[in-house]
Amino acid sequence: MKLVRTCTCLQYFIVLACLAAVALARPQRPDSEAETVLDERSDNGDGNFQYTFETSNGISSSNQGTPGSEGQSNMQGSFSFPLADGTIAQVSFIADENGYQPSSDLLPVAPPLPEHVHELLRIAEEQRASGITF
């Protein structure tokens, strides 16, 4: 006796639908296909350098560096990238002896200090000046 297995059109359709669902559910990564459209670099070999780059998906960065007084590289520059809502995030920065100091409208800003805090700081400074320690 020979067993023959037959598939109906419905079974083929179900298998095809499952394969299509798996293919469509895979993560879409358009950024993985981004290309560098601008890449300019210069390095003088003495700690002074500059670079600028841009990619086809809207990411860009520009930095300039100089030798710092403590042996570090001081840098200033900016970078930008597209956000999910279609706007562009822009950040400028300075990195030197005082640390990394970013500047952007996207960064949170602390509320102003209440007036009584200024008075407390003034009192504390007077106490320090008169030799009072805690």
mmCIF file of C-alpha atoms in Angstrom:
data_model
loop_
_atom_site.group_PDB
_atom_site.id
_atom_site.type_symbol
_atom_site.label_atom_id
_atom_site.label_comp_id
_atom_site.label_asym_id
_atom_site.label_seq_id
_atom_site.Cartn_x
_atom_site.Cartn_y
_atom_site.Cartn_z
ATOM 1 C CA MET A 1 0.000 0.000 0.000
ATOM 2 C CA LYS A 2 1.440 3.301 -1.060
ATOM 3 C CA LEU A 3 0.792 6.382 1.059
ATOM 4 C CA VAL A 4 0.339 9.535 -0.890
ATOM 5 C CA ARG A 5 0.193 12.871 0.848
ATOM 6 C CA THR A 6 -1.572 15.651 -0.927
ATOM 7 C CA CYS A 7 -1.595 19.324 -0.075
ATOM 8 C CA THR A 8 -4.550 21.479 -0.747
ATOM 9 C CA CYS A 9 -4.402 25.000 -2.063
ATOM 10 C CA LEU A 10 -5.349 26.235 1.401
ATOM 11 C CA GLN A 11 -2.271 24.586 2.940
ATOM 12 C CA TYR A 12 0.007 26.163 0.323
ATOM 13 C CA PHE A 13 -1.609 29.532 0.937
ATOM 14 C CA ILE A 14 -1.079 29.231 4.725
ATOM 15 C CA VAL A 15 2.614 28.339 4.287
ATOM 16 C CA LEU A 16 3.101 31.226 1.851
ATOM 17 C CA ALA A 17 1.310 33.661 4.173
ATOM 18 C CA CYS A 18 3.528 32.601 7.103
ATOM 19 C CA LEU A 19 6.690 33.097 5.047
ATOM 20 C CA ALA A 20 5.509 36.524 3.900
ATOM 21 C CA ALA A 21 4.685 37.524 7.502
ATOM 22 C CA VAL A 22 8.155 36.505 8.683
ATOM 23 C CA ALA A 23 9.809 38.433 5.843
ATOM 24 C CA LEU A 24 7.769 41.574 6.557
ATOM 25 C CA ALA A 25 8.325 41.351 10.331
ATOM 26 C CA ARG A 26 12.100 41.488 10.100
ATOM 27 C CA PRO A 27 13.589 44.774 11.327
ATOM 28 C CA GLN A 28 13.886 47.411 8.645
ATOM 29 C CA ARG A 29 17.269 49.128 8.832
ATOM 30 C CA PRO A 30 17.555 51.892 6.268
ATOM 31 C CA ASP A 31 20.452 53.403 8.271
ATOM 32 C CA SER A 32 22.545 50.304 7.605
ATOM 33 C CA GLU A 33 22.699 51.385 3.990
ATOM 34 C CA ALA A 34 23.857 54.936 4.767
ATOM 35 C CA GLU A 35 26.945 56.086 2.926
ATOM 36 C CA THR A 36 29.578 58.651 3.801
ATOM 37 C CA VAL A 37 29.062 61.654 1.528
ATOM 38 C CA LEU A 38 31.713 63.952 3.055
ATOM 39 C CA ASP A 39 34.917 63.009 4.886
ATOM 40 C CA GLU A 40 37.528 65.711 5.378
ATOM 41 C CA ARG A 41 40.389 65.255 7.840
ATOM 42 C CA SER A 42 43.625 66.978 8.669
ATOM 43 C CA ASP A 43 46.137 66.198 11.400
ATOM 44 C CA ASN A 44 49.242 68.318 11.795
ATOM 45 C CA GLY A 45 50.930 65.736 14.006
ATOM 46 C CA ASP A 46 51.402 68.280 16.802
ATOM 47 C CA GLY A 47 48.043 67.787 18.517
ATOM 48 C CA ASN A 48 46.164 70.103 16.159
ATOM 49 C CA PHE A 49 43.544 68.340 14.062
ATOM 50 C CA GLN A 50 40.247 68.887 12.311
ATOM 51 C CA TYR A 51 37.638 66.589 10.826
ATOM 52 C CA THR A 52 34.217 66.883 9.244
ATOM 53 C CA PHE A 53 31.968 64.119 8.016
ATOM 54 C CA GLU A 54 28.411 63.679 6.781
ATOM 55 C CA THR A 55 26.395 60.600 5.886
ATOM 56 C CA SER A 56 23.540 60.141 3.439
ATOM 57 C CA ASN A 57 21.056 59.573 6.290
ATOM 58 C CA GLY A 58 21.577 63.053 7.779
ATOM 59 C CA ILE A 59 24.234 62.422 10.441
ATOM 60 C CA SER A 60 27.070 64.946 10.539
ATOM 61 C CA SER A 61 29.955 65.855 12.822
ATOM 62 C CA SER A 62 32.641 68.512 12.800
ATOM 63 C CA ASN A 63 35.459 68.743 15.363
ATOM 64 C CA GLN A 64 38.586 70.784 15.837
ATOM 65 C CA GLY A 65 41.288 69.851 18.340
ATOM 66 C CA THR A 66 44.279 71.553 19.927
ATOM 67 C CA PRO A 67 46.778 70.429 22.591
ATOM 68 C CA GLY A 68 45.646 71.161 26.138
ATOM 69 C CA SER A 69 47.642 72.488 29.085
ATOM 70 C CA GLU A 70 47.377 69.180 30.972
ATOM 71 C CA GLY A 71 48.494 67.003 28.042
ATOM 72 C CA GLN A 72 44.958 66.274 26.836
ATOM 73 C CA SER A 73 43.372 67.191 23.532
ATOM 74 C CA ASN A 74 41.026 70.138 23.749
ATOM 75 C CA MET A 75 38.179 69.887 21.282
ATOM 76 C CA GLN A 76 35.292 71.965 20.131
ATOM 77 C CA GLY A 77 32.745 70.992 17.575
ATOM 78 C CA SER A 78 29.221 69.931 16.825
ATOM 79 C CA PHE A 79 27.198 66.985 15.648
ATOM 80 C CA SER A 80 23.669 66.519 14.349
ATOM 81 C CA PHE A 81 21.359 63.670 13.489
ATOM 82 C CA PRO A 82 17.726 63.243 12.398
ATOM 83 C CA LEU A 83 15.099 62.457 15.028
ATOM 84 C CA ALA A 84 12.095 60.174 14.576
ATOM 85 C CA ASP A 85 9.745 63.161 14.196
ATOM 86 C CA GLY A 86 11.743 64.451 11.214
ATOM 87 C CA THR A 87 13.493 67.300 13.027
ATOM 88 C CA ILE A 88 17.262 67.540 13.325
ATOM 89 C CA ALA A 89 19.016 67.259 16.698
ATOM 90 C CA GLN A 90 21.965 69.643 16.954
ATOM 91 C CA VAL A 91 24.588 69.595 19.698
ATOM 92 C CA SER A 92 27.678 71.772 19.978
ATOM 93 C CA PHE A 93 30.347 71.170 22.592
ATOM 94 C CA ILE A 94 33.647 72.142 24.130
ATOM 95 C CA ALA A 95 35.864 69.541 25.781
ATOM 96 C CA ASP A 96 38.878 70.906 27.655
ATOM 97 C CA GLU A 97 40.448 71.197 31.111
ATOM 98 C CA ASN A 98 36.968 71.929 32.465
ATOM 99 C CA GLY A 99 35.438 68.724 31.072
ATOM 100 C CA TYR A 100 32.813 68.070 28.420
ATOM 101 C CA GLN A 101 30.392 70.982 28.023
ATOM 102 C CA PRO A 102 27.555 70.287 25.572
ATOM 103 C CA SER A 103 25.071 72.887 24.396
ATOM 104 C CA SER A 104 21.738 72.077 22.758
ATOM 105 C CA ASP A 105 18.064 72.995 22.906
ATOM 106 C CA LEU A 106 17.443 69.294 23.536
ATOM 107 C CA LEU A 107 19.302 69.225 26.862
ATOM 108 C CA PRO A 108 17.244 69.692 30.027
ATOM 109 C CA VAL A 109 17.700 72.934 31.933
ATOM 110 C CA ALA A 110 17.471 73.104 35.710
ATOM 111 C CA PRO A 111 14.942 75.538 37.128
ATOM 112 C CA PRO A 112 16.344 78.733 38.650
ATOM 113 C CA LEU A 113 17.413 78.580 42.283
ATOM 114 C CA PRO A 114 14.875 79.932 44.778
ATOM 115 C CA GLU A 115 15.817 83.344 46.173
ATOM 116 C CA HIS A 116 16.485 81.998 49.679
ATOM 117 C CA VAL A 117 19.256 79.735 48.318
ATOM 118 C CA HIS A 118 21.219 82.791 47.178
ATOM 119 C CA GLU A 119 20.913 84.212 50.703
ATOM 120 C CA LEU A 120 22.113 80.907 52.233
ATOM 121 C CA LEU A 121 25.120 80.836 49.889
ATOM 122 C CA ARG A 122 25.979 84.424 50.877
ATOM 123 C CA ILE A 123 25.799 83.511 54.582
ATOM 124 C CA ALA A 124 27.961 80.418 54.047
ATOM 125 C CA GLU A 125 30.598 82.505 52.236
ATOM 126 C CA GLU A 126 30.636 85.023 55.116
ATOM 127 C CA GLN A 127 31.098 82.183 57.606
ATOM 128 C CA ARG A 128 33.995 80.716 55.585
ATOM 129 C CA ALA A 129 35.642 84.142 55.338
ATOM 130 C CA SER A 130 35.432 84.578 59.122
ATOM 131 C CA GLY A 131 37.012 81.138 59.730
ATOM 132 C CA ILE A 132 33.899 79.207 60.759
ATOM 133 C CA THR A 133 34.035 75.564 59.652
ATOM 134 C CA PHE A 134 31.612 72.722 60.196
#
